[in-house]
Short mmCIF file of C-alpha atoms in Angstrom, two decimals:
data_model
loop_
_atom_site.label_atom_id
_atom_site.label_comp_id
_atom_site.label_asym_id
_atom_site.label_seq_id
_atom_site.Cartn_x
_atom_site.Cartn_y
_atom_site.Cartn_z
CA MET A 1 -2.60 26.52 -44.12
CA LYS A 2 -4.96 23.72 -44.20
CA ASN A 3 -6.27 22.16 -41.47
CA HIS A 4 -6.46 18.30 -41.59
CA ILE A 5 -8.58 16.57 -39.37
CA ASN A 6 -7.37 12.86 -38.51
CA LEU A 7 -10.46 10.60 -38.14
CA GLN A 8 -8.43 7.22 -37.62
CA PHE A 9 -9.31 4.97 -35.02
CA LYS A 10 -6.66 4.06 -32.49
CA PRO A 11 -7.51 1.13 -30.52
CA PRO A 12 -6.96 1.12 -26.86
CA ASN A 13 -3.64 -0.21 -25.68
CA ASN A 14 -5.41 -2.53 -23.17
CA PRO A 15 -6.92 -5.65 -25.13
CA HIS A 16 -8.93 -6.49 -22.04
CA LEU A 17 -10.80 -3.37 -22.24
CA LEU A 18 -11.90 -3.97 -25.90
CA THR A 19 -12.93 -7.65 -24.98
CA LEU A 20 -14.83 -6.28 -21.75
CA THR A 21 -16.70 -3.68 -24.05
CA SER A 22 -17.59 -6.17 -26.51
CA LEU A 23 -18.83 -8.56 -23.83
CA ILE A 24 -21.12 -5.94 -22.26
CA PHE A 25 -22.49 -4.91 -25.55
CA SER A 26 -23.18 -8.41 -26.51
CA ALA A 27 -24.88 -9.08 -23.37
CA ALA A 28 -27.05 -6.04 -23.73
CA ILE A 29 -28.25 -7.06 -27.26
CA LEU A 30 -29.08 -10.59 -25.92
CA ILE A 31 -31.38 -8.96 -22.94
CA ILE A 32 -33.10 -6.85 -25.50
CA ALA A 33 -33.50 -9.51 -27.89
CA GLY A 34 -34.78 -11.94 -25.24
CA ARG A 35 -37.28 -9.64 -23.98
CA ALA A 36 -38.61 -8.96 -27.48
CA LEU A 37 -39.15 -12.69 -28.15
CA ALA A 38 -40.92 -13.20 -24.84
CA ASN A 39 -43.10 -10.39 -25.64
CA ASN A 40 -44.03 -11.69 -29.02
CA ALA A 41 -44.12 -15.40 -28.54
CA VAL A 42 -45.64 -17.37 -31.42
CA LEU A 43 -45.01 -20.69 -30.32
CA ARG A 44 -45.86 -22.53 -26.94
CA SER A 45 -44.85 -26.21 -26.52
CA MET A 46 -45.09 -28.91 -24.00
CA PHE A 47 -44.15 -32.61 -23.69
CA SER A 48 -47.06 -35.00 -24.29
CA CYS A 49 -47.23 -36.25 -20.82
CA GLN A 50 -47.68 -32.75 -19.67
CA ALA A 51 -50.48 -32.14 -22.13
CA GLN A 52 -52.01 -35.25 -21.00
CA GLY A 53 -52.06 -33.70 -17.60
CA LEU A 54 -50.07 -36.77 -16.07
CA GLY A 55 -48.16 -34.03 -14.01
CA GLY A 56 -51.22 -33.26 -12.16
CA VAL A 57 -52.00 -29.86 -14.24
CA ILE A 58 -54.58 -29.60 -16.87
CA PRO A 59 -52.92 -27.89 -19.74
CA THR A 60 -54.83 -24.42 -21.12
CA ILE A 61 -55.03 -23.04 -24.51
CA ASN A 62 -55.92 -19.55 -24.89
CA VAL A 63 -58.24 -18.46 -27.92
CA TRP A 64 -58.66 -14.83 -29.01
CA PHE A 65 -60.94 -13.04 -31.42
CA GLN A 66 -58.08 -11.70 -33.52
CA GLN A 67 -56.58 -15.04 -34.84
CA GLY A 68 -56.87 -18.60 -34.33
CA THR A 69 -54.63 -20.92 -31.93
CA ASN A 70 -53.29 -24.09 -33.48
CA LEU A 71 -52.84 -27.01 -31.55
CA SER A 72 -50.42 -29.10 -33.38
CA PHE A 73 -49.37 -32.88 -32.87
CA ILE A 74 -46.96 -32.64 -35.66
CA PRO A 75 -43.67 -32.87 -33.67
CA ALA A 76 -45.05 -35.86 -31.46
CA GLY A 77 -45.92 -37.72 -34.76
CA GLU A 78 -49.53 -38.40 -33.45
CA THR A 79 -52.62 -38.39 -35.62
CA ILE A 80 -55.85 -37.03 -34.04
CA LYS A 81 -58.65 -39.64 -34.02
CA LYS A 82 -61.35 -37.95 -32.29
CA VAL A 83 -62.05 -34.56 -30.76
CA TRP A 84 -64.73 -33.15 -28.17
CA LEU A 85 -65.61 -29.61 -27.31
CA ASN A 86 -67.92 -29.23 -24.42
CA ASP A 87 -69.08 -25.66 -25.46
CA PRO A 88 -69.14 -24.98 -29.16
CA SER A 89 -70.86 -21.48 -28.76
CA GLN A 90 -67.57 -19.61 -28.81
CA VAL A 91 -64.95 -21.46 -30.50
CA THR A 92 -64.88 -23.13 -34.01
CA MET A 93 -62.71 -25.88 -34.95
CA ASP A 94 -60.89 -26.75 -38.06
CA PHE A 95 -58.52 -29.46 -38.90
CA ASP A 96 -55.39 -29.92 -41.65
CA GLY A 97 -57.03 -33.44 -42.53
CA PRO A 98 -60.04 -35.87 -42.49
CA MET A 99 -61.60 -36.22 -39.26
CA CYS A 100 -63.95 -38.71 -37.33
CA MET A 101 -67.47 -37.64 -37.48
CA GLN A 102 -69.33 -40.34 -35.68
CA PHE A 103 -72.31 -39.78 -33.60
CA GLY A 104 -74.78 -41.85 -31.44
CA ALA A 105 -74.22 -45.04 -29.31
CA ASP A 106 -72.28 -46.93 -31.87
CA ARG A 107 -68.89 -45.22 -31.71
CA ASN A 108 -65.88 -47.05 -32.52
CA ASN A 109 -62.53 -45.29 -33.40
CA ASN A 110 -61.45 -48.25 -35.74
CA VAL A 111 -64.50 -48.18 -38.36
CA GLY A 112 -65.59 -45.67 -40.92
CA ASP A 113 -64.19 -42.40 -41.28
CA CYS A 114 -62.49 -42.60 -37.58
CA LYS A 115 -60.28 -45.30 -39.26
CA ASN A 116 -59.31 -42.79 -41.89
CA SER A 117 -58.73 -39.82 -39.73
CA ALA A 118 -55.32 -38.08 -40.71
CA ALA A 119 -55.55 -34.69 -39.06
CA ASN A 120 -52.44 -33.62 -37.18
CA VAL A 121 -53.66 -30.00 -36.20
CA ILE A 122 -56.72 -28.44 -34.70
CA GLN A 123 -57.03 -24.87 -35.35
CA LEU A 124 -59.33 -23.21 -32.82
CA ARG A 125 -60.93 -19.66 -33.46
CA ARG A 126 -62.93 -17.70 -30.84
CA ILE A 127 -66.25 -16.32 -32.17
CA LYS A 128 -68.88 -13.96 -30.81
CA LYS A 129 -71.02 -16.22 -28.36
CA ILE A 130 -74.03 -18.09 -30.13
CA ASN A 131 -76.86 -18.66 -27.69
CA ILE A 132 -77.38 -22.46 -27.58
CA PRO A 133 -80.45 -23.43 -25.45
CA GLY A 134 -79.12 -25.54 -22.44
CA LEU A 135 -75.57 -24.11 -22.63
CA PRO A 136 -74.67 -22.17 -19.31
CA THR A 137 -72.35 -19.19 -19.97
CA THR A 138 -68.75 -19.82 -18.89
CA ASP A 139 -65.44 -18.07 -19.32
CA LYS A 140 -63.84 -21.58 -20.38
CA THR A 141 -64.61 -24.96 -21.72
CA LEU A 142 -63.11 -28.46 -21.93
CA LEU A 143 -61.46 -29.70 -25.28
CA THR A 144 -60.65 -33.67 -25.44
CA VAL A 145 -58.37 -34.96 -28.00
CA VAL A 146 -57.83 -38.77 -28.77
CA THR A 147 -54.53 -39.40 -30.83
CA GLU A 148 -52.96 -42.43 -32.26
CA GLN A 149 -49.36 -43.46 -32.89
CA GLY A 150 -48.15 -46.88 -33.87
CA GLY A 151 -51.48 -48.52 -32.74
CA LYS A 152 -51.57 -46.64 -29.34
CA ASN A 153 -54.13 -44.05 -28.24
CA LYS A 154 -53.49 -41.26 -26.01
CA LEU A 155 -56.08 -39.07 -24.21
CA TYR A 156 -55.64 -35.10 -23.92
CA THR A 157 -57.76 -32.77 -22.09
CA PHE A 158 -57.10 -29.09 -22.60
CA GLU A 159 -59.02 -26.19 -20.85
CA ILE A 160 -59.75 -23.61 -23.30
CA VAL A 161 -59.86 -20.05 -21.87
CA TYR A 162 -61.60 -17.23 -23.93
CA ASP A 163 -59.20 -14.44 -24.05
CA THR A 164 -59.44 -10.66 -24.98
CA GLY A 165 -56.63 -8.57 -26.07
CA SER A 166 -53.66 -9.35 -28.12
CA PRO A 167 -52.71 -12.88 -28.86
CA GLU A 168 -49.70 -14.10 -26.85
CA TYR A 169 -49.08 -17.13 -29.28
CA HIS A 170 -50.68 -18.79 -32.23
CA THR A 171 -49.32 -22.52 -31.82
CA LEU A 172 -49.29 -24.90 -28.96
CA ALA A 173 -47.06 -27.56 -30.18
CA ILE A 174 -46.99 -31.30 -28.54
CA TYR A 175 -43.67 -32.83 -28.54
CA PRO A 176 -42.83 -36.47 -27.80
CA ASP A 177 -41.81 -37.12 -23.95
CA PRO A 178 -38.31 -36.67 -22.83
CA PRO A 179 -36.17 -39.70 -22.29
CA SER A 180 -36.58 -41.10 -18.69
CA ALA A 181 -34.59 -43.50 -16.62
CA SER A 182 -37.74 -45.20 -15.37
CA SER A 183 -40.55 -46.50 -17.48
CA ALA A 184 -42.92 -43.66 -16.63
CA PRO A 185 -42.25 -40.17 -18.57
CA ALA A 186 -39.95 -37.65 -16.79
CA CYS A 187 -42.95 -35.21 -16.15
CA VAL A 188 -45.24 -37.73 -14.33
CA ARG A 189 -45.72 -36.78 -10.83
CA VAL A 190 -45.12 -39.57 -8.49
CA GLY A 191 -47.45 -40.10 -5.49
CA GLN A 192 -45.92 -39.92 -2.13
CA SER A 193 -46.80 -42.48 0.54
CA ARG A 194 -48.27 -41.41 3.87
CA ASN A 195 -47.40 -43.08 6.94
#
């Protein structure tokens, strides 16, 4: 006699059990995938008003030795007109297009190479500290960016933090402000009156 093994799957008689099992399995997959994405974030984003500090907080950008960090104004549709970095001894900057390089007392964003600035992305890269006489040693610096869109300028300031270890993200993307019922952007902190 031959022994036959029957490997057919017989679904349970209760369809609710199958639905519950499927739901539990899907939730477990989503939780695991969510944690993996959070630990391997490659993109950080914020609204323009947040990046301008209008909510009362100066935004930060971390820079690492292992890779560069991009600051992208592409989603906001803004063109970078001028950039200042207070401490250039630990960070290099590169741009995805022509940038304004005016120096001295006669600085005007609407003439010369500033008129033709066409960059939308700043690439920041941490480097080994270069000793520049007169610059103090700090663990962060300030990046100031002036952008233009539709003839209007915006001023952004970012605290650049020198970081070690594995990079947490590679791009900080600036998005247009969310729609607001008032004339002020939704993320602007409104002062409270004191009596």
